[in-house]
Coordinates of N, CA and C and ligand atoms in Angstrom, one line a residue:
M1 N 63.2 -1.9 19.5 CA 62.8 -1.2 18.6 C 61.1 -1.9 18.2
T2 N 60.3 -1.1 18.2 CA 58.9 -1.8 17.7 C 58.7 -1.3 16.4
T3 N 58.3 -2.4 15.7 CA 58.0 -2.1 14.0 C 56.7 -2.4 13.6
V4 N 56.1 -1.2 13.2 CA 54.8 -1.4 12.8 C 54.5 -1.4 11.4
L5 N 53.8 -2.3 10.7 CA 53.3 -2.4 9.1 C 52.2 -1.6 9.0
L6 N 52.2 -0.8 8.1 CA 51.0 0.2 7.6 C 50.8 -0.2 6.2
T7 N 49.7 -0.8 5.8 CA 49.4 -0.7 4.3 C 48.2 0.1 3.9
G8 N 48.1 0.7 2.5 CA 47.0 1.3 2.0 C 47.1 0.3 0.8
F9 N 46.0 0.9 -0.3 CA 45.8 0.0 -1.6 C 45.9 1.0 -2.8
E10 N 46.5 0.2 -3.8 CA 46.4 1.1 -5.1 C 44.9 1.5 -5.4
P11 N 44.5 2.0 -6.5 CA 43.1 2.1 -7.3 C 42.7 1.1 -7.6
F12 N 41.1 0.6 -7.6 CA 40.7 -0.5 -8.4 C 39.4 0.0 -9.0
G13 N 38.7 -1.0 -9.5 CA 37.7 -0.9 -10.3 C 37.9 0.2 -11.4
S14 N 36.6 1.0 -11.4 CA 36.7 2.4 -12.3 C 37.3 3.5 -11.7
D15 N 38.0 3.5 -10.6 CA 38.4 4.6 -9.9 C 39.9 5.0 -10.2
A16 N 40.5 6.5 -10.3 CA 41.6 6.4 -10.6 C 42.6 7.0 -9.1
V17 N 41.8 6.8 -8.1 CA 42.7 7.2 -6.9 C 42.1 6.2 -5.9
N18 N 42.9 6.1 -4.8 CA 42.3 5.3 -3.6 C 42.9 6.1 -2.3
P19 N 41.9 6.9 -1.6 CA 42.5 7.5 -0.6 C 43.3 6.9 0.7
S20 N 43.2 5.4 1.0 CA 44.0 4.7 1.7 C 45.3 4.8 1.5
G21 N 45.6 4.6 0.1 CA 47.3 4.7 -0.4 C 47.5 6.1 0.0
D22 N 46.9 7.3 -0.1 CA 47.4 8.5 -0.1 C 47.8 8.8 1.3
A23 N 46.6 8.4 1.7 CA 46.7 8.7 3.4 C 47.8 8.1 4.0
V24 N 48.4 6.8 3.7 CA 49.3 5.8 4.3 C 50.6 6.5 3.7
H25 N 50.7 7.5 2.5 CA 51.9 8.1 1.9 C 52.2 9.2 2.7
L26 N 50.9 9.8 3.5 CA 51.1 10.9 4.1 C 51.7 10.8 5.6
V27 N 51.3 9.4 6.1 CA 51.6 9.2 7.4 C 53.0 8.8 7.4
A28 N 53.5 8.2 6.2 CA 54.8 7.7 6.0 C 55.9 8.9 5.9
S29 N 55.7 9.9 5.1 CA 56.3 11.1 4.9 C 56.2 12.0 6.4
R30 N 55.8 11.8 7.4 CA 55.8 12.6 8.5 C 56.3 11.7 9.7
W31 N 56.5 10.4 9.6 CA 56.8 9.7 10.8 C 57.9 10.0 11.1
P32 N 58.3 10.1 12.5 CA 59.5 10.5 13.2 C 60.6 9.4 12.9
G33 N 61.9 9.5 12.8 CA 62.9 8.8 12.7 C 62.7 7.4 13.6
T34 N 63.8 6.5 13.2 CA 63.8 5.3 14.4 C 64.0 5.7 15.8
G35 N 64.4 6.9 15.8 CA 65.0 7.5 17.4 C 63.8 7.3 18.1
S36 N 62.6 7.4 17.4 CA 61.5 7.5 18.3 C 61.1 6.1 18.9
G37 N 61.8 4.9 18.6 CA 61.6 3.9 19.0 C 60.4 2.9 18.1
V38 N 60.1 3.7 17.4 CA 58.9 2.9 16.5 C 59.4 3.1 14.9
R39 N 59.5 2.1 14.3 CA 60.2 1.9 12.9 C 58.7 1.9 12.1
L40 N 58.2 2.6 11.3 CA 57.0 2.4 10.5 C 57.6 2.0 9.0
V41 N 56.9 0.7 8.7 CA 57.1 0.2 7.5 C 55.7 0.4 6.6
S42 N 55.6 1.2 5.5 CA 54.7 1.4 4.7 C 54.7 0.8 3.4
E43 N 53.5 0.2 2.9 CA 53.4 -0.2 1.6 C 51.9 -0.2 1.0
I44 N 52.1 0.2 -0.4 CA 50.8 0.1 -1.0 C 50.5 -1.2 -1.9
L45 N 49.3 -1.8 -1.2 CA 49.2 -3.2 -1.7 C 48.3 -3.1 -3.1
P46 N 48.5 -4.3 -4.1 CA 47.8 -4.3 -5.1 C 46.3 -4.9 -4.5
V47 N 45.5 -4.5 -5.4 CA 43.9 -4.9 -5.4 C 43.7 -6.2 -6.0
T48 N 44.5 -7.3 -5.6 CA 44.3 -8.5 -6.3 C 44.5 -9.6 -4.9
F49 N 43.7 -10.6 -5.3 CA 43.3 -11.5 -4.1 C 44.6 -12.1 -3.8
A50 N 45.3 -12.7 -4.9 CA 46.6 -13.5 -4.8 C 47.8 -12.4 -4.6
G51 N 47.7 -11.3 -5.3 CA 49.0 -10.5 -5.1 C 48.8 -9.8 -3.4
S52 N 48.0 -9.5 -3.1 CA 47.8 -8.9 -1.9 C 48.4 -9.8 -0.7
A53 N 47.9 -11.0 -0.6 CA 48.4 -12.1 0.4 C 49.8 -12.4 0.2
R54 N 50.3 -12.5 -1.0 CA 51.8 -12.7 -1.2 C 52.5 -11.5 -0.9
R55 N 52.1 -10.3 -0.9 CA 52.8 -9.0 -0.8 C 53.2 -9.1 0.8
L56 N 51.8 -9.4 1.6 CA 51.8 -9.2 2.9 C 52.6 -10.2 3.3
N57 N 52.6 -11.6 2.9 CA 53.4 -12.6 3.6 C 55.0 -12.0 3.4
E58 N 55.6 -11.7 2.2 CA 56.7 -11.3 2.0 C 57.4 -9.9 3.1
L59 N 56.4 -9.1 3.0 CA 56.7 -7.9 4.1 C 56.7 -8.4 5.8
I60 N 55.7 -9.2 6.1 CA 55.8 -9.8 7.4 C 57.2 -10.8 7.5
D61 N 57.4 -11.6 6.5 CA 58.9 -12.4 6.6 C 59.8 -11.2 6.9
E62 N 59.9 -10.3 6.0 CA 61.2 -9.3 5.7 C 61.3 -8.3 7.0
H63 N 60.3 -8.1 7.5 CA 60.0 -7.0 8.6 C 60.0 -7.5 9.9
D64 N 59.3 -8.5 10.0 CA 58.8 -9.2 11.4 C 58.1 -8.0 12.3
P65 N 57.0 -7.5 11.5 CA 56.2 -6.6 12.4 C 55.6 -7.0 13.7
D66 N 55.6 -6.0 14.7 CA 54.7 -6.2 15.9 C 53.4 -6.0 15.8
V67 N 53.3 -5.1 14.8 CA 51.7 -4.5 14.5 C 51.5 -4.5 13.0
V68 N 50.4 -5.0 12.8 CA 50.1 -4.7 11.2 C 48.8 -3.9 11.3
I69 N 48.6 -2.7 10.5 CA 47.3 -2.2 10.4 C 47.4 -1.7 8.7
A70 N 46.3 -2.7 8.5 CA 45.9 -2.5 6.9 C 44.9 -1.8 6.7
T71 N 44.8 -1.0 5.7 CA 43.9 0.0 5.3 C 43.3 0.2 4.0
G72 N 41.8 0.4 3.5 CA 41.4 0.6 2.2 C 40.1 1.4 2.3
L73 N 39.8 1.5 0.9 CA 38.7 2.6 0.9 C 37.3 1.7 0.8
A74 N 36.6 2.4 1.6 CA 35.0 1.7 1.4 C 34.2 3.1 1.1
G75 N 34.3 3.1 -0.4 CA 33.3 4.1 -1.0 C 32.1 4.1 -0.6
G76 N 31.3 5.4 0.0 CA 30.0 5.3 0.2 C 29.7 5.5 1.8
R77 N 31.1 5.2 2.7 CA 30.9 5.2 4.1 C 31.2 6.4 4.2
S78 N 30.5 7.0 5.5 CA 31.0 8.4 5.7 C 31.9 8.6 7.1
R79 N 32.1 7.3 7.5 CA 32.9 7.4 8.7 C 34.2 6.7 8.5
V80 N 35.4 7.1 9.1 CA 36.4 5.9 9.2 C 35.9 5.1 10.2
S81 N 36.0 3.6 9.5 CA 35.6 2.4 10.2 C 36.7 1.5 10.6
V82 N 36.6 1.0 12.1 CA 37.6 0.3 12.4 C 37.1 -1.0 12.6
E83 N 37.3 -2.2 11.7 CA 36.9 -3.4 11.4 C 37.1 -4.4 12.6
R84 N 36.1 -5.0 12.9 CA 36.5 -5.9 14.2 C 36.7 -7.4 13.7
V85 N 36.1 -8.0 12.7 CA 36.2 -9.3 12.2 C 36.5 -9.2 10.8
G86 N 37.3 -10.4 10.2 CA 37.4 -10.7 8.9 C 36.5 -12.1 8.7
V87 N 35.9 -12.3 7.7 CA 35.0 -13.4 7.4 C 35.9 -14.3 6.3
N88 N 36.1 -15.5 6.7 CA 37.0 -16.4 5.4 C 36.3 -16.7 4.4
L89 N 35.7 -15.8 3.7 CA 34.9 -15.8 2.3 C 35.5 -14.8 1.3
M90 N 35.8 -15.5 0.3 CA 35.8 -14.3 -1.0 C 34.6 -14.6 -1.9
D91 N 33.6 -13.3 -2.0 CA 33.0 -13.4 -3.0 C 32.8 -11.9 -3.7
A92 N 33.5 -11.9 -4.7 CA 33.8 -10.7 -5.5 C 32.6 -9.9 -6.2
R93 N 32.3 -8.7 -6.0 CA 31.0 -8.5 -6.8 C 31.4 -7.7 -8.1
I94 N 33.0 -7.5 -8.2 CA 33.6 -7.1 -9.1 C 34.7 -7.7 -9.4
P95 N 35.7 -7.9 -10.5 CA 36.8 -8.6 -10.6 C 38.0 -7.6 -10.1
D96 N 39.0 -8.2 -9.4 CA 40.0 -7.8 -8.9 C 41.0 -7.3 -10.2
N97 N 42.0 -6.6 -9.4 CA 42.9 -5.7 -10.9 C 43.8 -6.8 -11.8
D98 N 43.6 -8.2 -11.2 CA 44.0 -9.4 -12.2 C 42.9 -9.9 -12.9
G99 N 41.9 -9.3 -12.9 CA 40.7 -9.7 -13.5 C 40.0 -11.1 -13.0
E100 N 40.7 -11.4 -11.8 CA 39.9 -12.8 -10.9 C 38.8 -12.1 -10.4
Q101 N 38.0 -13.3 -10.0 CA 36.3 -12.8 -9.4 C 36.0 -13.9 -8.7
P102 N 36.8 -14.4 -7.8 CA 36.6 -15.8 -7.0 C 35.1 -15.3 -6.2
V103 N 34.3 -16.7 -6.2 CA 32.9 -16.5 -5.8 C 32.8 -17.8 -4.6
D104 N 32.4 -17.5 -3.6 CA 32.3 -18.2 -2.6 C 33.4 -18.9 -2.3
L105 N 34.3 -18.9 -2.3 CA 35.5 -19.6 -1.8 C 36.3 -19.0 -0.4
P106 N 37.2 -19.8 0.3 CA 37.6 -19.5 1.4 C 38.8 -18.5 1.2
S107 N 38.8 -17.4 1.9 CA 40.2 -16.5 1.6 C 41.5 -17.4 2.3
L108 N 41.2 -18.3 3.1 CA 42.2 -19.1 3.8 C 41.7 -20.2 4.1
P109 N 41.8 -21.4 2.8 CA 41.3 -22.8 3.3 C 41.6 -23.4 4.4
G110 N 40.8 -24.0 5.2 CA 41.2 -24.7 6.5 C 41.0 -23.6 7.8
A111 N 41.1 -22.4 7.6 CA 40.9 -21.5 8.8 C 39.3 -21.5 9.3
P112 N 39.2 -21.0 10.6 CA 38.2 -20.9 11.0 C 37.0 -19.9 10.0
A113 N 35.9 -19.9 10.3 CA 35.1 -19.1 9.3 C 35.0 -17.6 9.6
A114 N 35.7 -17.0 10.9 CA 36.0 -15.8 11.1 C 37.3 -15.7 11.9
V115 N 37.5 -14.4 11.6 CA 38.8 -13.9 12.8 C 38.6 -12.7 13.2
F116 N 38.8 -12.2 14.4 CA 38.6 -11.0 14.9 C 39.8 -10.2 14.8
A117 N 39.7 -9.2 14.6 CA 40.9 -8.3 14.7 C 41.5 -8.3 16.1
S118 N 42.9 -8.1 16.3 CA 43.5 -8.2 17.5 C 43.9 -6.7 18.0
L119 N 43.7 -5.6 17.3 CA 43.9 -4.3 17.9 C 43.0 -3.9 18.9
P120 N 43.3 -2.9 19.8 CA 42.2 -2.4 20.6 C 41.4 -1.4 20.1
V121 N 40.5 -2.1 19.2 CA 39.5 -1.6 18.3 C 38.6 -0.5 19.0
K122 N 38.1 -0.7 20.3 CA 37.1 0.5 20.9 C 38.1 1.6 21.4
T123 N 39.0 1.4 21.8 CA 40.0 2.3 22.3 C 40.6 3.3 21.1
I124 N 40.9 2.5 20.0 CA 41.1 3.3 18.8 C 39.9 4.1 18.3
V125 N 38.7 3.5 18.2 CA 37.7 4.6 17.8 C 37.3 5.8 18.9
R126 N 37.6 5.4 20.2 CA 37.3 6.3 21.2 C 38.5 7.5 20.8
D127 N 39.6 7.2 20.5 CA 40.5 8.3 20.5 C 40.7 8.8 19.2
I128 N 40.1 8.3 18.0 CA 40.1 9.0 16.9 C 38.7 9.9 17.1
A129 N 37.6 9.5 17.7 CA 36.7 10.2 17.9 C 37.0 11.6 18.7
A130 N 37.8 11.5 19.8 CA 38.6 12.4 20.5 C 39.2 13.5 19.8
A131 N 39.6 13.0 18.5 CA 40.3 14.2 17.6 C 39.6 14.8 16.7
G132 N 38.1 14.4 17.2 CA 36.9 15.4 16.1 C 36.7 14.4 14.7
I133 N 37.4 13.4 14.6 CA 37.3 12.8 13.4 C 35.8 11.8 13.4
P134 N 35.1 12.0 12.4 CA 33.9 10.7 12.4 C 34.5 9.0 12.3
V135 N 33.9 8.6 13.0 CA 34.6 7.0 13.1 C 33.6 6.2 13.9
G136 N 33.6 4.7 13.5 CA 32.9 4.0 14.3 C 33.5 2.8 14.2
L137 N 32.9 1.5 14.9 CA 33.3 0.1 14.6 C 32.7 -0.3 13.6
S138 N 33.0 -1.4 12.9 CA 32.5 -1.8 11.8 C 32.4 -3.5 11.9
L139 N 31.3 -4.1 11.7 CA 31.3 -5.7 11.8 C 31.4 -6.5 10.5
T140 N 31.6 -5.7 9.1 CA 31.8 -6.2 8.2 C 32.7 -5.2 7.1
A141 N 33.9 -6.0 6.8 CA 35.0 -5.5 6.0 C 34.7 -5.9 4.6
G142 N 33.2 -6.6 4.3 CA 33.1 -6.9 3.0 C 33.4 -8.3 2.6
S143 N 33.5 -8.5 1.5 CA 33.9 -9.9 1.1 C 34.7 -10.0 -0.1
F144 N 35.4 -8.6 -0.2 CA 36.4 -8.3 -1.4 C 37.8 -8.2 -0.8
V145 N 38.9 -7.6 -1.5 CA 40.2 -8.0 -1.1 C 40.8 -7.4 0.1
C146 N 39.8 -6.1 0.7 CA 40.4 -5.5 2.1 C 40.0 -6.8 2.8
N147 N 38.7 -7.3 3.0 CA 38.4 -8.4 3.9 C 39.5 -9.7 3.9
H148 N 39.6 -10.1 2.7 CA 40.7 -11.1 2.3 C 42.1 -10.7 3.2
V149 N 42.3 -9.2 3.1 CA 43.7 -9.0 3.7 C 43.6 -9.1 5.2
L150 N 42.4 -8.5 5.8 CA 42.3 -8.8 7.2 C 42.1 -10.1 7.6
V151 N 41.4 -11.0 6.9 CA 41.8 -12.3 7.3 C 43.1 -12.8 7.5
H152 N 43.7 -12.3 6.6 CA 45.3 -12.9 6.3 C 46.0 -12.5 7.6
V153 N 46.1 -11.1 7.8 CA 46.8 -10.2 8.8 C 46.3 -10.8 10.1
A154 N 45.0 -10.9 10.4 CA 44.5 -11.2 11.7 C 44.7 -12.9 12.1
E155 N 44.6 -13.8 11.1 CA 45.1 -14.9 11.2 C 46.9 -15.2 11.5
W156 N 47.7 -14.4 11.0 CA 49.0 -14.1 11.4 C 49.0 -13.9 12.6
A157 N 48.4 -12.8 12.8 CA 48.4 -12.3 14.5 C 48.0 -13.4 15.6
H158 N 47.1 -13.8 15.5 CA 46.8 -15.2 16.3 C 47.8 -16.0 16.2
R159 N 48.4 -16.5 15.2 CA 49.4 -17.5 15.2 C 50.6 -17.0 15.7
S160 N 51.0 -16.0 15.7 CA 52.4 -15.3 16.1 C 52.2 -14.6 17.4
G161 N 51.2 -14.4 18.1 CA 50.9 -13.5 19.1 C 51.2 -12.2 19.0
R162 N 51.1 -11.4 17.7 CA 51.2 -10.3 17.5 C 49.9 -9.6 17.3
R163 N 49.4 -8.1 16.9 CA 48.4 -7.8 16.7 C 48.4 -7.3 15.4
A164 N 47.0 -7.4 14.7 CA 46.9 -6.9 13.3 C 45.4 -6.6 13.2
G165 N 45.0 -5.8 12.3 CA 43.6 -5.5 12.1 C 43.5 -4.7 10.7
F166 N 42.4 -4.0 10.7 CA 41.7 -3.2 9.1 C 41.0 -2.1 9.6
I167 N 41.4 -1.0 8.6 CA 40.7 0.3 9.0 C 40.0 0.7 7.6
H168 N 38.8 1.1 7.2 CA 38.3 1.4 6.1 C 38.0 2.9 6.2
V169 N 38.3 3.5 5.1 CA 38.3 5.1 4.9 C 37.1 5.5 3.9
P170 N 36.5 6.4 4.2 CA 35.7 7.1 3.3 C 36.5 7.6 1.9
W171 N 35.8 8.1 1.1 CA 36.5 9.0 -0.3 C 37.2 10.2 0.6
A172 N 38.2 10.6 0.2 CA 39.0 11.7 0.4 C 38.3 13.0 -0.2
T173 N 38.4 14.4 0.4 CA 37.6 15.3 -0.4 C 38.3 15.5 -1.7
G174 N 37.1 15.7 -2.5 CA 37.2 15.9 -3.9 C 37.4 14.9 -4.9
Q175 N 37.3 13.6 -4.0 CA 37.2 12.3 -4.8 C 35.8 11.7 -5.3
A176 N 35.1 11.8 -4.2 CA 34.0 11.2 -4.3 C 33.0 11.2 -5.5
P177 N 32.5 10.2 -6.2 CA 31.7 10.3 -7.2 C 30.3 10.3 -6.8
N178 N 29.2 10.8 -7.4 CA 27.8 11.1 -7.4 C 27.3 11.7 -5.7
G179 N 28.5 12.6 -5.4 CA 27.9 13.1 -3.9 C 28.2 12.1 -2.9
E180 N 29.1 11.1 -3.0 CA 29.1 10.5 -1.9 C 29.8 11.1 -0.6
P181 N 29.7 10.6 0.4 CA 30.5 11.3 1.7 C 32.1 11.2 1.6
E182 N 32.5 12.3 2.1 CA 33.9 12.4 1.8 C 34.4 13.0 3.2
L183 N 35.7 12.7 3.3 CA 36.5 13.5 4.7 C 38.0 13.9 4.2
P184 N 38.2 14.9 4.8 CA 39.5 15.6 4.4 C 40.8 14.3 4.2
L185 N 41.6 14.3 3.5 CA 42.6 13.3 3.5 C 43.6 13.5 4.6
E186 N 43.6 14.8 5.0 CA 44.5 14.9 6.4 C 43.9 14.0 7.6
Q187 N 42.4 14.0 7.7 CA 41.8 13.4 8.7 C 42.1 11.8 8.6
L188 N 41.9 11.5 7.3 CA 42.4 9.9 7.2 C 43.7 9.6 7.9
A189 N 44.8 10.4 7.4 CA 46.0 10.4 7.9 C 46.0 10.1 9.3
R190 N 45.4 11.2 9.9 CA 45.5 11.3 11.5 C 44.9 10.3 12.4
A191 N 43.8 9.8 11.7 CA 43.0 8.6 12.1 C 44.1 7.4 12.1
F192 N 44.8 6.9 11.0 CA 45.8 5.9 10.9 C 47.1 6.3 12.0
E193 N 47.4 7.6 12.0 CA 48.4 7.9 13.2 C 47.9 7.4 14.6
I194 N 46.6 7.9 14.8 CA 46.4 7.6 16.1 C 45.9 6.2 16.3
A195 N 45.7 5.3 15.4 CA 45.2 3.9 15.6 C 46.7 3.2 15.8
I196 N 47.6 3.5 15.1 CA 49.0 3.2 15.6 C 49.7 3.5 17.0
R197 N 49.6 4.6 17.3 CA 49.9 5.3 18.8 C 49.1 4.7 19.8
T198 N 47.7 4.5 19.6 CA 47.0 3.9 20.6 C 47.0 2.4 20.6
T199 N 47.2 1.8 19.7 CA 47.5 0.2 19.7 C 48.8 0.1 20.4
L200 N 50.0 1.0 20.2 CA 51.1 0.9 21.2 C 51.1 1.1 22.5
A201 N 50.2 2.1 22.6 CA 50.1 2.4 24.0 C 49.1 1.6 24.8
T202 N 48.1 0.9 24.2 CA 47.2 -0.1 25.0 C 47.3 -1.7 25.1
E203 N 47.3 -2.3 25.9 CA 47.7 -3.7 26.1 C 46.3 -4.2 26.0
R204 N 45.1 -3.7 26.8 CA 44.0 -4.2 27.0 C 43.1 -3.5 26.4
D205 N 41.8 -3.6 25.6 CA 40.8 -2.8 24.9 C 39.8 -2.3 26.1
I206 N 39.5 -1.3 26.0 CA 38.3 -1.0 27.0 C 37.3 -1.6 27.1
D207 N 36.5 -1.5 28.0 CA 35.2 -2.4 28.1 C 34.2 -0.9 27.9
A208 N 33.6 -1.3 26.9 CA 32.6 0.0 26.6 C 31.7 -0.9 25.4
V209 N 30.3 -0.4 25.6 CA 29.7 -1.1 24.3 C 29.8 -0.5 23.0
G210 N 30.0 -1.2 22.2 CA 30.4 -1.2 20.9 C 29.5 -2.0 19.9
G211 N 28.4 -2.5 20.0 CA 27.4 -3.4 19.2 C 26.4 -2.7 18.4
T212 N 25.8 -3.1 17.7 CA 24.6 -2.8 16.9 C 23.4 -3.5 17.1
L213 N 22.5 -3.2 17.0 CA 21.2 -3.9 16.9 C 20.8 -4.6 15.8
H214 N 21.4 -4.0 14.6 CA 21.1 -4.5 13.3 C 22.3 -4.1 12.3
Ligands
LIG1 N1 38.9 -1.3 -1.0 C1 38.5 -2.6 -1.5 C2 39.7 -3.1 -2.0 C3 40.9 -2.4 -1.9 C4 40.1 -1.1 -1.2 O1 41.0 -0.2 -1.0 C5 37.7 -3.3 -0.3 O2 37.0 -2.6 0.2 O3 37.6 -4.6 -0.6

C-alpha cells in the first residue's frame, strides 16, 4: 500500500476562504478506496509557522507517507504553480494566524539555505498542462507559511528517502478580490489529482527546459 499525504491550508489574513483547502476536500471526497493500492490522507493545516510544522510532524509520524504534497493559496497568480525550491527563511509580510510575524529567521535552524522539492516537478507540469489547466514551474514559494511547510516536507523527504513538494494555486472562481485571476475549483482539484498520479507513476523527472531568464 502506498500512502500519500495531501495537505491544504485554512483561510488566513483578511480572507474568509482558502481554495487550497477546498480543493483538497474535493480530492479526498472522490479518491478511490484503498483497494486502488493508494491510501490518501488529507488534512487542512493551520496558517501558523509553529502549528503547521507541528501538525505535519504528527501526520508523518502517524501515517508514514511515501509522498507528501502540500498545497496553498498564492492569491494574484494566474496559474497553478509547482514549486521547485523552498528557501530556509521566514520573513512574514503579515502576521500568521497565531499573530506571529517572524522576520529573517530560518525555518529549520542548521539546515541548508534551500532545499529542492523531490517530486517530478516537470512531469507534473507537463501532465497538468495536458489536461488544459494553466500551470507553470515556480522558483519561489515566498517566505511565509507555505514556504515554511515546503522546507519542512522537502527536508524530511531528503532525510527519509521519500518524495515531497508543494503546489500553489490561484483563487478559485468567485473568490478573488479586486479582479485578481481565478481558476475553477474543479481545475485546482484535478491538478492535485494529476500531481499525485504523476508522482506515483514517475521514477525520474523528464529532461526539459524549465528555467526562467528573470
Ligand atoms: N498561502 C500562504 C499561507 C497559507 C496559504 O494558503 C502562503 O503562500 O504562504
